[in-house]
């Protein structure tokens, strides 16, 4: 069992639940991100929570339900543009809350029961292991004392053969019997105490099986539960070549092309299954998505989660420009695993990036400049994504909405 999980199990059940709840409330609203983005993220949040619930990952489901409640009962109202949110959107949100609140309460009780059972089981096994260890220590000390006593007695009572004479251990130094020097010494047979092998001691064969820890301390709206604190993102290897093929005309015209990476959550992995190319306006160094409602509607119909975005650099290498950094920030803020794929066909180069979680995300979040502007490079603001799993056999659907009337 990991030390972190062990500390959690050793906590009082109520305290452990309180810690999970407090982490779930760690949601902040950025006034620079349109409120509509939060409502869109909320829909995807519920999709992910429902998947976790179906899979039996109750901690992760509870975290997401609580985040949704915190965001839309409390935090979103502080957004300066909250008054501009359409009434229909607010009404749909209220209906979601009416369904989620009782779910969260039910999960809370189930988790408390689970934590109580884990706590009592762990304490019982730990006490048994401690008792076995204490007994083993006492037995070892007893054996050690026995060996010491036996050795002392053996030394005090042993006889030594020298030649043909028997010499007894003296009780009086003046009455020592020395062997006759005229008798040849034919053999030397000292009495050797028995050296038995070191005894082995029983150890506990009872091992507490680790309990899968699907909870974590999230830093944004989603939960973080995989390696490096992030869930893995499965990327079909055909994403880049198929996207580049559709972007070819723009690339030849020195215009950027962009698209949405969407998919599903399965067994705690985010799997990219779709690339959606919305209507857009591209220049040599930027791309603006338009009619995003079309993309949202398609995702709603197919229960797709936004996992990131992809775009081209027609004449440059693969990196995140200052505009790219600001574009990606909302994606990663709403989902820490969100990735940005940059394709640079001129250099046959591709990069899959994220903002550095310990510096870049906060820096861009607090940067108020727009357009292309300089950023510091040390420490770095972005890095290659480390939670990617490339899959050569994963299926992919590509939807091009640019020509759709």
PDB file of C-alpha atoms in Angstrom, residues 167-269:
ATOM      1  CA  UNK A 167      42.852 -31.961  31.641  1.00  0.00           C
ATOM      2  CA  UNK A 168      39.895 -30.706  33.639  1.00  0.00           C
ATOM      3  CA  UNK A 169      39.056 -27.060  34.007  1.00  0.00           C
ATOM      4  CA  UNK A 170      40.934 -25.883  37.087  1.00  0.00           C
ATOM      5  CA  UNK A 171      39.170 -24.739  40.177  1.00  0.00           C
ATOM      6  CA  UNK A 172      42.430 -23.738  41.831  1.00  0.00           C
ATOM      7  CA  UNK A 173      45.277 -22.224  39.868  1.00  0.00           C
ATOM      8  CA  UNK A 174      47.823 -23.897  42.163  1.00  0.00           C
ATOM      9  CA  UNK A 175      46.507 -27.395  41.391  1.00  0.00           C
ATOM     10  CA  UNK A 176      46.925 -27.386  37.594  1.00  0.00           C
ATOM     11  CA  UNK A 177      47.922 -30.807  36.210  1.00  0.00           C
ATOM     12  CA  UNK A 178      50.374 -30.397  33.322  1.00  0.00           C
ATOM     13  CA  UNK A 179      50.890 -33.250  30.778  1.00  0.00           C
ATOM     14  CA  UNK A 180      54.043 -35.344  31.017  1.00  0.00           C
ATOM     15  CA  UNK A 181      56.540 -33.868  28.525  1.00  0.00           C
ATOM     16  CA  UNK A 182      57.950 -37.345  27.883  1.00  0.00           C
ATOM     17  CA  UNK A 183      54.628 -38.532  26.415  1.00  0.00           C
ATOM     18  CA  UNK A 184      54.275 -37.768  22.715  1.00  0.00           C
ATOM     19  CA  UNK A 185      51.386 -35.682  21.681  1.00  0.00           C
ATOM     20  CA  UNK A 186      49.552 -37.934  19.236  1.00  0.00           C
ATOM     21  CA  UNK A 187      46.384 -35.983  18.786  1.00  0.00           C
ATOM     22  CA  UNK A 188      44.697 -32.742  19.650  1.00  0.00           C
ATOM     23  CA  UNK A 189      40.981 -33.008  20.149  1.00  0.00           C
ATOM     24  CA  UNK A 190      39.507 -29.884  21.661  1.00  0.00           C
ATOM     25  CA  UNK A 191      35.898 -29.997  22.654  1.00  0.00           C
ATOM     26  CA  UNK A 192      33.950 -27.775  20.246  1.00  0.00           C
ATOM     27  CA  UNK A 193      30.594 -26.392  21.305  1.00  0.00           C
ATOM     28  CA  UNK A 194      27.692 -27.187  18.931  1.00  0.00           C
ATOM     29  CA  UNK A 195      27.146 -24.320  16.502  1.00  0.00           C
ATOM     30  CA  UNK A 196      23.573 -24.697  15.372  1.00  0.00           C
ATOM     31  CA  UNK A 197      22.381 -22.566  12.470  1.00  0.00           C
ATOM     32  CA  UNK A 198      20.741 -19.246  13.167  1.00  0.00           C
ATOM     33  CA  UNK A 199      17.062 -19.818  13.866  1.00  0.00           C
ATOM     34  CA  UNK A 200      14.438 -18.322  11.565  1.00  0.00           C
ATOM     35  CA  UNK A 201      11.469 -16.541  12.959  1.00  0.00           C
ATOM     36  CA  UNK A 202       7.906 -16.445  11.639  1.00  0.00           C
ATOM     37  CA  UNK A 203       6.808 -13.307   9.856  1.00  0.00           C
ATOM     38  CA  UNK A 204       3.309 -12.173   9.110  1.00  0.00           C
ATOM     39  CA  UNK A 205       1.911 -13.732   5.976  1.00  0.00           C
ATOM     40  CA  UNK A 206      -1.102 -11.461   6.099  1.00  0.00           C
ATOM     41  CA  UNK A 207      -0.799  -8.631   3.580  1.00  0.00           C
ATOM     42  CA  UNK A 208      -3.390  -5.906   3.269  1.00  0.00           C
ATOM     43  CA  UNK A 209      -4.308  -5.693  -0.376  1.00  0.00           C
ATOM     44  CA  UNK A 210      -3.999  -2.153  -1.778  1.00  0.00           C
ATOM     45  CA  UNK A 211      -7.262  -0.410  -2.417  1.00  0.00           C
ATOM     46  CA  UNK A 212      -7.385   1.379  -5.759  1.00  0.00           C
ATOM     47  CA  UNK A 213      -7.054   5.082  -5.059  1.00  0.00           C
ATOM     48  CA  UNK A 214      -9.134   6.915  -7.610  1.00  0.00           C
ATOM     49  CA  UNK A 215      -9.354  10.131  -5.657  1.00  0.00           C
ATOM     50  CA  UNK A 216      -6.876  12.956  -5.930  1.00  0.00           C
ATOM     51  CA  UNK A 217      -6.408  16.577  -5.160  1.00  0.00           C
ATOM     52  CA  UNK A 218      -7.659  18.307  -8.294  1.00  0.00           C
ATOM     53  CA  UNK A 219      -6.390  21.709  -9.310  1.00  0.00           C
ATOM     54  CA  UNK A 220      -9.192  22.449 -11.739  1.00  0.00           C
ATOM     55  CA  UNK A 221     -12.620  21.163 -12.654  1.00  0.00           C
ATOM     56  CA  UNK A 222     -11.629  17.584 -13.496  1.00  0.00           C
ATOM     57  CA  UNK A 223     -10.195  14.920 -11.227  1.00  0.00           C
ATOM     58  CA  UNK A 224      -6.607  13.797 -11.705  1.00  0.00           C
ATOM     59  CA  UNK A 225      -6.085  10.110 -11.191  1.00  0.00           C
ATOM     60  CA  UNK A 226      -3.434   8.617 -13.389  1.00  0.00           C
ATOM     61  CA  UNK A 227       0.305   8.590 -13.734  1.00  0.00           C
ATOM     62  CA  UNK A 228       1.838  12.029 -12.990  1.00  0.00           C
ATOM     63  CA  UNK A 229      -1.539  12.973 -11.506  1.00  0.00           C
ATOM     64  CA  UNK A 230      -3.225  12.836 -14.923  1.00  0.00           C
ATOM     65  CA  UNK A 231      -5.371  10.274 -16.655  1.00  0.00           C
ATOM     66  CA  UNK A 232      -3.857   8.846 -19.828  1.00  0.00           C
ATOM     67  CA  UNK A 233      -4.994  10.240 -23.187  1.00  0.00           C
ATOM     68  CA  UNK A 234      -5.142   7.650 -25.968  1.00  0.00           C
ATOM     69  CA  UNK A 235      -4.319   9.242 -29.339  1.00  0.00           C
ATOM     70  CA  UNK A 236      -4.912   7.252 -32.547  1.00  0.00           C
ATOM     71  CA  UNK A 237      -1.771   7.562 -34.681  1.00  0.00           C
ATOM     72  CA  UNK A 238      -3.939   8.398 -37.705  1.00  0.00           C
ATOM     73  CA  UNK A 239      -5.110  11.679 -36.137  1.00  0.00           C
ATOM     74  CA  UNK A 240      -2.256  13.748 -37.534  1.00  0.00           C
ATOM     75  CA  UNK A 241      -2.082  12.432 -41.139  1.00  0.00           C
ATOM     76  CA  UNK A 242      -5.844  12.531 -41.594  1.00  0.00           C
ATOM     77  CA  UNK A 243      -6.041  16.064 -40.206  1.00  0.00           C
ATOM     78  CA  UNK A 244      -3.151  17.216 -42.395  1.00  0.00           C
ATOM     79  CA  UNK A 245      -4.884  15.813 -45.475  1.00  0.00           C
ATOM     80  CA  UNK A 246      -7.970  17.912 -44.756  1.00  0.00           C
ATOM     81  CA  UNK A 247      -5.790  20.942 -44.010  1.00  0.00           C
ATOM     82  CA  UNK A 248      -3.727  20.583 -47.204  1.00  0.00           C
ATOM     83  CA  UNK A 249      -5.412  23.367 -49.190  1.00  0.00           C
ATOM     84  CA  UNK A 250      -5.067  25.826 -46.303  1.00  0.00           C
ATOM     85  CA  UNK A 251      -1.456  24.770 -45.789  1.00  0.00           C
ATOM     86  CA  UNK A 252      -0.633  25.450 -49.444  1.00  0.00           C
ATOM     87  CA  UNK A 253      -2.287  28.859 -49.058  1.00  0.00           C
ATOM     88  CA  UNK A 254      -0.222  29.508 -45.884  1.00  0.00           C
ATOM     89  CA  UNK A 255      -3.291  29.432 -43.641  1.00  0.00           C
ATOM     90  CA  UNK A 256      -3.636  27.645 -40.333  1.00  0.00           C
ATOM     91  CA  UNK A 257      -6.320  24.999 -39.812  1.00  0.00           C
ATOM     92  CA  UNK A 258      -7.741  23.967 -36.432  1.00  0.00           C
ATOM     93  CA  UNK A 259      -9.987  21.270 -35.058  1.00  0.00           C
ATOM     94  CA  UNK A 260     -11.435  19.858 -31.841  1.00  0.00           C
ATOM     95  CA  UNK A 261     -10.213  16.583 -30.325  1.00  0.00           C
ATOM     96  CA  UNK A 262     -13.186  14.774 -28.794  1.00  0.00           C
ATOM     97  CA  UNK A 263     -13.773  11.358 -27.334  1.00  0.00           C
ATOM     98  CA  UNK A 264     -14.848   9.316 -24.364  1.00  0.00           C
ATOM     99  CA  UNK A 265     -13.796   8.317 -20.872  1.00  0.00           C
ATOM    100  CA  UNK A 266     -13.342   4.562 -20.426  1.00  0.00           C
ATOM    101  CA  UNK A 267     -11.672   2.763 -17.526  1.00  0.00           C
ATOM    102  CA  UNK A 268     -10.089   6.000 -16.329  1.00  0.00           C
ATOM    103  CA  UNK A 269      -8.574   6.742 -19.746  1.00  0.00           C
TER     104      UNK A 269
END
